[in-house]
XYZ file of C-alpha atoms in Angstrom:
701
model
C 114.266 82.243 90.220
C 110.664 82.690 91.375
C 109.502 80.478 94.235
C 105.893 79.442 94.541
C 104.237 80.236 97.857
C 102.940 77.293 99.878
C 100.171 79.562 101.166
C 99.262 83.133 100.342
C 99.891 84.987 103.602
C 100.452 88.647 104.508
C 104.216 87.997 104.559
C 104.085 86.569 101.028
C 102.003 89.468 99.729
C 104.058 92.216 101.362
C 107.423 90.764 100.355
C 106.405 90.048 96.747
C 108.195 92.250 94.180
C 106.194 95.357 93.254
C 106.468 96.493 89.646
C 105.707 99.932 88.287
C 103.861 100.539 85.019
C 106.256 99.811 82.157
C 107.375 102.394 79.572
C 107.803 100.988 76.013
C 110.815 102.027 73.929
C 110.305 104.166 70.794
C 110.535 101.049 68.597
C 108.138 99.081 70.825
C 110.541 96.198 71.405
C 111.459 96.804 75.041
C 109.988 98.453 78.129
C 111.511 100.028 81.229
C 110.053 99.490 84.679
C 111.037 99.593 88.340
C 110.634 96.845 90.885
C 110.939 97.102 94.668
C 111.063 94.318 97.240
C 110.931 94.277 101.023
C 112.582 91.524 103.051
C 111.224 90.627 106.480
C 114.460 88.745 107.127
C 116.825 91.674 106.591
C 114.116 94.297 107.288
C 115.309 96.203 104.250
C 113.937 97.346 100.907
C 115.706 96.900 97.581
C 114.944 98.616 94.282
C 115.865 98.006 90.650
C 115.342 99.447 87.206
C 114.776 96.622 84.733
C 114.189 96.306 81.012
C 111.609 93.906 79.573
C 112.030 92.241 76.196
C 108.435 92.440 74.981
C 108.684 89.546 72.516
C 110.159 87.011 74.966
C 108.703 88.381 78.199
C 112.133 88.160 79.843
C 113.690 91.024 81.787
C 117.118 91.961 83.109
C 118.475 94.338 85.750
C 119.845 97.677 84.545
C 120.260 99.557 87.820
C 120.200 98.300 91.391
C 119.912 101.314 93.663
C 117.364 102.163 96.336
C 117.343 105.788 95.182
C 116.821 105.089 91.464
C 113.388 105.809 90.006
C 111.338 106.999 87.051
C 113.255 105.675 84.022
C 112.415 107.286 80.666
C 113.751 106.588 77.184
C 115.938 109.285 75.579
C 116.859 107.120 72.575
C 116.554 103.557 71.315
C 119.214 102.394 73.762
C 119.671 105.197 76.299
C 117.449 106.074 79.231
C 117.403 108.765 81.906
C 116.369 108.329 85.510
C 116.336 110.162 88.828
C 118.499 109.156 91.755
C 117.818 110.420 95.256
C 120.978 111.692 96.889
C 122.157 112.936 100.269
C 120.743 116.055 101.922
C 117.639 116.146 99.748
C 119.457 116.383 96.410
C 118.576 114.555 93.182
C 120.939 113.366 90.462
C 119.799 113.127 86.830
C 121.491 110.025 85.419
C 121.778 108.568 81.902
C 122.543 104.896 81.240
C 122.554 102.364 78.407
C 120.212 99.385 78.072
C 122.668 97.296 76.050
C 125.621 98.076 78.343
C 124.143 99.010 81.709
C 126.627 100.563 84.086
C 129.466 100.816 81.582
C 128.337 104.084 80.075
C 126.437 105.392 83.098
C 127.069 109.036 83.921
C 125.574 111.869 85.940
C 124.076 114.675 83.891
C 123.401 117.072 86.755
C 122.922 117.235 90.513
C 119.904 119.293 91.545
C 119.577 120.787 95.013
C 116.060 119.504 95.676
C 113.826 116.452 95.538
C 112.662 115.895 91.951
C 109.823 113.615 90.900
C 107.285 112.894 88.171
C 109.832 112.996 85.350
C 108.590 113.384 81.758
C 110.691 113.660 78.582
C 109.934 114.558 74.962
C 112.153 114.626 71.883
C 112.058 118.047 70.205
C 112.393 118.733 66.440
C 115.874 120.096 67.127
C 116.948 116.695 68.464
C 117.158 117.966 71.999
C 115.286 116.196 74.777
C 112.834 118.358 76.692
C 112.275 117.309 80.283
C 109.840 118.385 82.956
C 109.460 117.281 86.546
C 108.001 118.416 89.831
C 109.746 119.820 92.894
C 108.946 122.145 95.766
C 109.355 125.862 95.210
C 109.757 128.666 97.726
C 107.308 131.605 97.643
C 109.797 133.573 95.511
C 110.068 130.723 92.987
C 113.398 129.189 93.973
C 113.962 125.460 94.312
C 113.189 124.420 97.882
C 115.167 121.811 99.768
C 113.686 121.362 103.273
C 116.378 118.845 104.227
C 119.122 121.417 103.731
C 117.325 124.306 105.406
C 118.361 125.511 108.823
C 115.991 124.124 111.422
C 114.058 126.740 113.430
C 114.367 126.847 117.210
C 110.581 126.723 117.653
C 108.181 124.121 116.268
C 105.229 126.529 116.285
C 103.011 126.740 113.201
C 100.776 129.768 112.710
C 97.908 130.040 110.225
C 95.304 132.663 109.418
C 93.266 130.768 106.832
C 91.714 127.405 106.030
C 93.582 124.362 104.740
C 96.281 124.235 107.390
C 97.069 120.581 106.801
C 96.426 118.016 104.079
C 96.413 114.182 104.104
C 99.387 113.711 106.473
C 101.254 117.010 106.270
C 100.968 120.409 107.915
C 101.265 122.909 105.068
C 104.254 125.232 104.766
C 104.865 128.208 102.507
C 106.583 125.962 99.930
C 104.401 124.603 97.120
C 104.660 122.059 94.311
C 105.856 123.450 91.007
C 106.824 122.184 87.556
C 110.415 122.635 86.447
C 111.687 122.263 82.885
C 114.989 121.940 81.080
C 116.585 120.499 77.955
C 119.168 117.809 77.358
C 121.490 117.945 74.359
C 124.077 115.368 73.352
C 127.585 116.752 73.082
C 130.645 114.562 72.491
C 128.567 111.452 73.042
C 126.967 112.521 76.336
C 123.841 114.399 77.267
C 124.246 117.754 78.985
C 121.650 119.834 80.811
C 121.614 123.125 78.936
C 121.589 126.649 80.292
C 121.408 127.253 84.005
C 119.694 123.976 84.838
C 116.005 123.703 85.588
C 113.533 126.587 85.294
C 110.423 127.029 87.393
C 107.556 127.227 84.892
C 105.149 128.614 87.500
C 107.368 131.206 89.204
C 105.478 134.369 90.057
C 102.089 132.995 88.965
C 100.651 132.032 92.355
C 99.874 128.614 90.858
C 100.939 125.193 92.131
C 101.128 121.852 90.323
C 100.914 118.864 90.643
C 97.895 119.126 92.920
C 98.482 117.389 96.280
C 98.141 114.936 97.822
C 97.931 112.540 94.859
C 98.839 114.676 91.838
C 101.697 113.392 89.700
C 102.620 113.002 86.038
C 98.907 112.944 85.200
C 98.671 116.639 86.152
C 100.907 117.932 83.345
C 102.302 117.138 79.902
C 104.900 118.535 77.511
C 105.275 118.790 73.745
C 107.285 120.770 71.219
C 104.693 123.514 71.728
C 105.134 123.835 75.479
C 103.607 122.767 78.771
C 100.051 122.127 79.944
C 99.308 121.681 83.615
C 96.517 121.519 86.172
C 96.398 123.857 89.186
C 93.937 124.872 91.870
C 92.180 128.171 91.303
C 94.146 130.535 93.618
C 91.160 132.858 93.958
C 88.999 130.374 95.884
C 89.577 128.417 99.075
C 90.990 124.917 98.391
C 89.405 123.571 101.583
C 85.927 124.522 100.393
C 86.126 124.047 96.622
C 87.521 121.406 94.267
C 87.990 123.653 91.226
C 91.211 123.125 89.293
C 91.967 124.724 85.928
C 94.049 123.788 82.905
C 96.812 126.167 81.807
C 99.099 126.304 78.772
C 102.602 127.771 78.745
C 104.207 128.181 75.294
C 107.816 126.970 75.505
C 109.848 126.214 72.387
C 113.382 125.191 73.322
C 112.860 124.394 77.040
C 115.872 126.554 77.783
C 113.940 129.825 78.123
C 115.099 131.445 81.399
C 111.703 133.052 81.953
C 108.635 131.360 80.464
C 105.624 133.322 79.213
C 102.650 133.669 81.545
C 100.309 130.658 81.632
C 97.100 130.915 79.607
C 93.974 129.505 81.206
C 91.811 127.140 79.139
C 88.113 127.974 79.345
C 85.632 125.117 79.707
C 82.359 127.049 79.760
C 79.894 125.323 82.141
C 82.396 122.911 83.656
C 84.270 124.228 86.687
C 85.276 121.256 88.854
C 88.386 119.077 88.955
C 90.538 119.128 85.815
C 92.703 116.060 85.240
C 94.811 114.026 82.798
C 95.909 116.596 80.188
C 97.755 114.961 77.304
C 99.159 116.482 74.117
C 98.458 114.967 70.718
C 101.518 113.732 68.838
C 101.369 116.772 66.549
C 101.666 118.897 69.694
C 98.821 121.272 68.856
C 95.878 119.530 70.537
C 95.256 118.652 74.162
C 92.741 116.136 75.483
C 91.813 116.282 79.157
C 88.960 115.661 81.578
C 86.983 118.032 83.744
C 84.125 117.742 86.218
C 81.133 120.069 86.340
C 80.717 120.763 90.061
C 83.218 122.959 91.886
C 82.396 121.279 95.203
C 82.181 117.543 94.430
C 85.453 115.642 94.255
C 83.815 112.509 92.779
C 81.716 114.183 90.103
C 81.725 112.666 86.612
C 84.754 113.740 84.535
C 83.955 114.780 80.957
C 86.417 114.356 78.088
C 87.358 117.673 76.458
C 89.467 118.813 73.535
C 91.587 121.935 73.264
C 91.813 122.112 69.502
C 94.854 124.330 68.971
C 97.301 125.704 71.550
C 98.434 128.310 68.991
C 94.923 129.706 68.758
C 93.350 129.077 72.152
C 89.558 128.906 72.275
C 87.196 127.325 74.817
C 87.607 123.554 75.016
C 84.987 121.362 73.345
C 83.169 118.672 75.316
C 82.676 115.116 74.063
C 79.157 113.650 74.363
C 77.693 116.956 75.492
C 73.949 117.090 76.154
C 71.566 120.034 76.431
C 70.774 119.269 80.075
C 74.469 119.402 80.968
C 74.564 115.813 82.268
C 76.703 114.386 79.457
C 75.719 111.259 77.523
C 78.550 108.976 78.680
C 77.643 107.760 82.164
C 81.095 106.495 83.180
C 84.071 108.295 84.706
C 87.086 108.515 82.342
C 90.400 108.725 84.167
C 93.568 108.608 82.033
C 93.751 109.391 78.300
C 96.199 108.685 75.458
C 96.199 109.480 71.737
C 96.650 106.954 68.957
C 99.841 107.316 66.900
C 98.001 109.138 64.092
C 95.993 111.343 66.521
C 92.694 110.053 65.124
C 91.605 108.139 68.231
C 91.584 108.582 71.980
C 91.830 105.730 74.460
C 90.504 106.228 77.981
C 90.387 104.150 81.131
C 87.142 104.049 83.111
C 85.530 101.788 85.686
C 82.731 99.503 84.611
C 80.997 97.084 86.984
C 83.937 96.257 89.226
C 86.708 96.531 86.642
C 88.747 99.304 85.029
C 88.594 98.927 81.264
C 89.978 100.647 78.175
C 87.560 102.556 75.947
C 87.982 103.866 72.405
C 86.506 107.076 70.976
C 87.174 109.381 68.018
C 89.645 112.128 68.882
C 87.283 114.892 67.792
C 83.957 115.706 69.500
C 82.443 116.400 66.080
C 82.975 112.770 65.074
C 82.075 111.265 68.460
C 78.470 110.460 67.613
C 78.363 107.077 69.375
C 79.433 106.412 72.953
C 82.911 104.941 73.540
C 83.363 101.254 72.816
C 85.126 98.805 75.116
C 88.548 97.574 74.020
C 89.364 93.944 74.794
C 91.858 93.590 77.644
C 93.132 90.744 79.800
C 91.134 89.915 82.942
C 91.366 92.381 85.786
C 91.654 96.173 85.960
C 93.844 98.446 83.851
C 96.164 100.816 85.689
C 98.182 102.295 82.828
C 97.975 102.443 79.018
C 100.640 103.539 76.532
C 101.370 103.153 72.842
C 103.545 100.161 71.996
C 106.166 102.372 70.383
C 105.927 105.787 68.766
C 104.153 104.662 65.581
C 102.375 101.534 66.766
C 98.652 100.855 66.447
C 98.877 98.560 69.467
C 98.697 99.443 73.156
C 100.924 98.361 76.008
C 98.860 97.909 79.160
C 99.745 97.501 82.829
C 97.008 95.856 84.874
C 96.285 93.839 88.003
C 93.539 91.468 89.126
C 92.280 89.807 92.288
C 94.915 87.102 91.834
C 97.750 88.905 89.978
C 99.784 91.812 91.360
C 101.224 92.968 88.021
C 100.531 92.112 84.409
C 101.975 93.610 81.231
C 100.019 92.904 78.072
C 99.780 94.003 74.444
C 96.390 95.001 73.083
C 95.446 95.355 69.429
C 92.225 97.413 69.311
C 91.801 96.951 65.565
C 91.716 93.156 65.879
C 90.188 92.881 69.352
C 93.060 90.834 70.778
C 94.911 90.977 74.081
C 97.930 88.869 75.022
C 99.946 88.664 78.226
C 103.618 89.594 77.892
C 104.698 89.250 81.514
C 102.967 88.558 84.816
C 104.623 89.336 88.121
C 102.986 86.334 89.759
C 102.555 84.078 86.705
C 98.885 85.064 86.746
C 98.505 84.093 90.379
C 100.335 80.760 90.296
C 103.277 82.109 92.295
C 100.841 82.894 95.110
C 98.920 79.650 94.811
C 95.907 81.595 93.504
C 93.795 80.861 90.466
C 91.040 82.482 88.454
C 88.513 79.769 89.296
C 88.343 81.229 92.825
C 86.840 84.461 91.483
C 83.145 85.048 91.033
C 80.440 87.690 91.263
C 76.820 88.078 92.239
C 74.023 90.508 91.413
C 71.148 91.162 93.763
C 68.318 93.626 94.182
C 69.178 96.686 96.199
C 66.816 98.210 98.698
C 65.201 100.310 95.965
C 64.822 97.450 93.497
C 67.901 98.473 91.484
C 70.586 95.874 90.648
C 73.662 95.837 92.906
C 76.906 94.016 92.185
C 79.428 92.243 94.406
C 82.669 90.415 93.690
C 83.204 87.050 95.378
C 86.496 85.335 96.152
C 86.642 81.756 97.404
C 89.608 79.912 98.994
C 91.989 78.310 96.500
C 91.167 74.895 98.019
C 87.429 75.572 97.820
C 85.093 72.581 98.217
C 81.497 73.331 97.230
C 80.274 70.689 99.657
C 81.723 72.552 102.644
C 80.571 75.719 104.364
C 82.891 78.682 104.882
C 82.461 81.701 107.154
C 81.730 84.992 105.414
C 84.174 87.914 105.292
C 82.054 90.916 104.343
C 84.249 93.803 103.141
C 82.860 97.344 102.874
C 84.747 99.816 100.693
C 85.708 103.389 101.417
C 85.185 106.527 99.415
C 82.248 106.392 99.708
C 82.329 107.167 95.991
C 84.586 104.238 95.163
C 84.288 100.536 94.407
C 85.782 97.120 94.947
C 87.531 96.203 91.692
C 88.925 93.074 90.143
C 92.355 94.456 90.988
C 95.271 93.982 93.364
C 95.805 95.712 96.691
C 98.446 95.362 99.370
C 96.217 97.139 101.909
C 92.845 95.422 101.450
C 93.451 92.241 99.480
C 90.445 89.879 99.404
C 92.741 86.904 98.691
C 94.412 87.322 102.103
C 91.052 86.710 103.786
C 90.010 83.969 101.363
C 93.195 82.004 102.010
C 92.439 82.071 105.734
C 89.332 80.039 104.923
C 86.640 82.667 104.244
C 84.357 83.254 101.324
C 84.937 86.954 100.719
C 82.131 89.122 99.386
C 82.884 92.732 98.390
C 79.609 94.551 97.633
C 79.381 97.770 95.629
C 76.208 99.388 97.047
C 74.759 102.867 96.569
C 77.623 105.333 96.367
C 79.824 102.992 94.329
C 81.525 104.151 91.137
C 81.480 102.284 87.839
C 77.753 101.583 87.688
C 76.466 104.926 86.442
C 76.148 108.244 88.216
C 72.643 107.604 89.554
C 73.881 104.818 91.832
C 76.969 106.788 92.831
C 75.194 110.074 93.518
C 72.427 108.282 95.419
C 74.536 108.381 98.567
C 74.349 112.158 98.931
C 72.333 112.822 102.084
C 71.962 109.047 102.557
C 75.152 107.887 104.274
C 73.443 105.446 106.609
C 70.346 104.976 104.433
C 70.432 103.438 100.983
C 73.979 101.997 101.288
C 73.091 100.309 104.592
C 69.901 98.895 103.116
C 71.825 97.597 100.103
C 74.285 95.857 102.428
C 71.380 94.304 104.312
C 69.990 93.044 100.991
C 73.414 91.660 100.046
C 73.733 89.766 103.323
C 70.268 88.270 102.879
C 71.058 87.311 99.275
C 74.208 85.513 100.404
C 72.300 83.645 103.112
C 69.583 82.587 100.668
C 71.640 81.832 97.556
C 75.176 80.779 98.481
C 74.851 77.440 100.292
C 78.600 77.171 100.841
C 78.655 80.365 102.952
C 78.039 80.145 106.696
C 76.493 83.515 107.553
C 76.209 82.446 111.197
C 79.994 82.832 111.384
C 80.233 86.094 109.457
C 82.635 88.967 110.109
C 82.575 92.464 108.585
C 85.434 94.848 107.929
C 85.738 98.337 106.467
C 88.005 101.377 106.202
C 87.325 105.104 105.836
C 83.666 105.316 104.762
C 83.697 101.525 105.178
C 84.821 102.180 108.753
C 81.944 104.619 109.159
C 79.584 101.900 107.979
C 81.060 99.429 110.477
C 80.267 101.903 113.264
C 76.798 102.487 111.799
C 76.162 98.741 111.475
C 77.292 98.289 115.087
C 74.302 100.360 116.230
C 71.752 98.732 113.909
C 70.246 95.249 113.320
C 72.847 94.203 110.726
C 75.472 94.498 113.450
C 73.968 91.540 115.287
C 74.488 89.345 112.194
C 78.279 89.430 112.608
C 80.502 87.694 115.123
C 83.107 90.447 114.947
C 83.723 93.823 113.320
C 86.867 95.654 112.189
C 86.908 99.442 111.746
C 89.972 101.034 110.142
C 90.187 104.858 110.224
C 86.418 105.187 110.277
C 84.023 108.009 111.139
C 82.694 107.730 114.690
C 80.593 110.890 114.659
C 79.476 112.764 111.565
C 79.312 115.863 113.775
C 83.119 115.759 113.774
C 83.417 115.880 109.979
C 84.608 119.466 110.122
C 87.836 118.335 111.729
C 88.838 116.990 108.298
C 90.972 118.994 105.837
C 88.939 118.882 102.618
C 85.731 120.517 103.821
C 84.136 120.319 100.402
C 83.651 116.615 101.118
C 81.157 116.893 104.023
C 79.569 119.986 102.456
C 78.661 117.920 99.405
C 77.756 114.604 101.002
C 75.724 116.144 103.846
C 74.173 118.761 101.585
C 75.490 121.840 103.304
C 77.622 123.129 106.130
C 77.174 121.870 109.666
C 75.914 125.293 110.747
C 73.365 125.530 107.915
C 72.192 121.906 107.854
C 73.091 120.324 111.194
C 70.131 117.923 110.995
C 71.703 116.133 107.995
C 74.878 115.491 109.993
C 72.905 114.307 113.030
C 70.665 112.007 111.002
C 73.443 109.604 110.040
C 75.632 109.918 113.146
C 76.847 106.508 114.448
C 77.487 108.067 117.854
C 73.730 108.539 118.282
C 73.292 104.746 118.456
C 76.023 103.622 120.862
C 73.378 102.231 123.247
C 72.856 99.416 120.717
C 76.528 98.505 120.347
C 77.177 94.875 121.288
C 79.440 93.132 118.745
C 83.182 92.621 119.429
C 85.120 95.227 117.475
C 88.721 95.956 116.546
C 89.513 99.665 116.096
C 92.507 100.716 113.973
C 93.572 104.345 113.628
C 96.721 106.351 112.869
C 97.963 109.652 114.217
C 98.950 111.071 110.819
C 95.460 110.571 109.431
C 94.353 114.154 108.911
C 91.298 113.034 106.945
C 89.918 111.519 110.142
C 91.758 112.603 113.299
C 92.687 109.881 115.757
C 89.922 110.867 118.179
C 87.554 109.187 115.691
C 89.230 105.921 116.709
C 89.751 106.640 120.385
C 86.115 107.601 121.003
C 84.494 104.358 119.829
C 87.208 102.293 121.531
C 86.558 104.070 124.833
C 82.827 103.415 124.483
C 83.335 99.743 123.658
C 85.626 99.336 126.658
C 83.328 101.228 129.013
C 80.381 99.083 127.924
C 82.383 95.896 128.461
C 82.215 94.860 124.802
C 85.263 92.830 123.695
C 87.423 95.320 121.817
C 90.975 96.173 120.885
C 92.752 99.331 119.676
C 95.599 99.201 117.167
C 97.302 102.591 116.677
C 100.128 103.644 114.351
C 101.836 106.958 115.206
C 103.676 107.132 111.843
C 100.955 106.201 109.317
C 98.289 108.283 107.590
C 94.871 107.217 106.258
C 96.655 104.168 104.853
C 99.091 101.749 106.501
C 101.982 101.690 104.038
C 105.189 100.675 105.821
C 105.791 96.929 105.408
C 106.508 96.177 109.064
C 103.423 98.127 110.161
C 101.334 96.484 107.476
C 102.413 93.049 108.676
C 101.289 93.905 112.221
C 98.022 95.259 110.775
C 97.330 92.015 108.952
C 98.238 89.806 111.903
C 96.009 91.746 114.281
C 93.080 91.852 111.856
C 93.285 88.150 111.003
C 93.758 87.092 114.619
C 90.699 89.136 115.587
C 88.289 87.828 112.964
C 89.626 84.257 113.118
C 88.987 84.152 116.853
C 85.321 85.099 116.549
C 84.519 83.281 113.292
C 85.853 79.996 114.652
C 88.660 79.671 112.101
C 91.261 79.966 114.857
C 89.722 76.985 116.644
C 89.501 75.000 113.407
C 93.169 75.669 112.680
C 94.164 74.603 116.202
C 92.205 71.339 115.912
C 93.734 70.638 112.498
C 97.246 71.196 113.856
C 96.557 68.823 116.779
C 95.451 66.009 114.481
C 98.486 66.213 112.207
């Protein structure tokens, strides 16, 4: 039974069940998904694998096990999943949807941590499977938990890229492992000698850390395609990743053939999202042009035939090399008959589904938008092996998980299941959502999403919560977040405005690329214009009681604002894992980031780093500020939080430091996240006057 929240609070958000994207069955009638829940009463997490009846929208529990994950269909009724086991081992398990638990059995126990499971039925009837796991330098399966611990904790390096995201690098690397399941005497068996390392001896690693997953590889009856960093260039300096094909027929080959690189002519940046056609011969994928720009525009490409490899063909190619489609495609899938591709891409604060012919020769017109439910799409799949419909997982500003069925041919979209009953469980509703457009500093249009309290009264005035996104090449979307959720602030009594200024994605590459060499310039001026637009055009917003918050680049902008006139417009500021000094950008791990955004290295173009350095303006700092930073944040070392806090304290400016020793660039652990939210809300509520209003209201009850 689902209980409706009296008020949407951090506790409600963080303890709400979290659903994974759902995987439709071959006949399109059911879908597998996982759901995890954290209890602040027991201080424990629970996890389930569930099956959804797509027609009724009802679901039932199949597996209840904290270690169970990644369910995949291996028949109309059977599914396989991974189960984490003791001492870093993983069990491959098969179960039945109609009789869960009764026919459950272990297929194999693997001495390592497996993840990113993919399966494919082969013409022989066998089930090919591929997954990721760490490999030792000599290609063996690595299991750090079972290794003998060294007596010394010393780490020695002689090259760049010594740590990444939240981990100091070791000699072990990600690799893709394959195998085959065959049913014998009613049960699946893992054939041969278990799993085989597809990349052994190649010097290649996939998926690409820190965020690579199932989107970095795919399998078919023809073999394996995968994305890997170019081993000949430094991964700290360059973003180049290549696509490779390995011909594998039975998925029992003890030694796979050498990978074949796929040429892409003038494109040599990030490669992402390879996906085989259903016939198994073609591969669609995306690739960026620049080898030193992580947020460059991905182009859609086609590898026409893996049996006769030739350079990939680009969709919407132009003579100037810019590409005609101005948006950034992310994931791709093929239609059942391989005639159409569907892509996800951001567009003006939302992630939508787009349709295009599956051959560049026929792609004369730009992709067309496919009707979806409100919000942002996170995952698209076919509704069954031969269906013309799509099964979509999405979220919105008010809904944490929505499964829907889309019919592109008829332009219809219908909700199958919503994790929060489209916001009702949280006491949220769509009428609270809005948006504004205003003129940026250069006269160009700039967009912002607006979220009002659920009990909004247009005759009242509400303090402003001004949220600044990170990236900087990113955007606020009409989507759900458990880290920066606008509804949390709105339900405290704020009108929340989330602007997407220069540097934001989803509005064309000119706006996004306009931030290069302009970190504190055009984006700051756009934010100034947004604040003025709110003051002049939203009578229900009290800008005299405004607060501003940001993380990562948004944290940089908070520190920049603090030293400039916009900083005096706010009663309080919150900086999460922000840049204090741009001169310290070379303490990060991915050096290609500052090289691109500051147009060169710090030793070749120091003036560009100095120009937009918040630390140069600390004499102007005056607004109360909360600093949040974590010790495992290797993107921005903790000194970037300690330095501004020390300055605020030394200057006598009201300030507070919140530090997490066990979090990275994000605060993920539920108990830590709850503290984060309480500290942030207490800070802004104190200075905006909401705390006083709440106290007065409580006294009059």
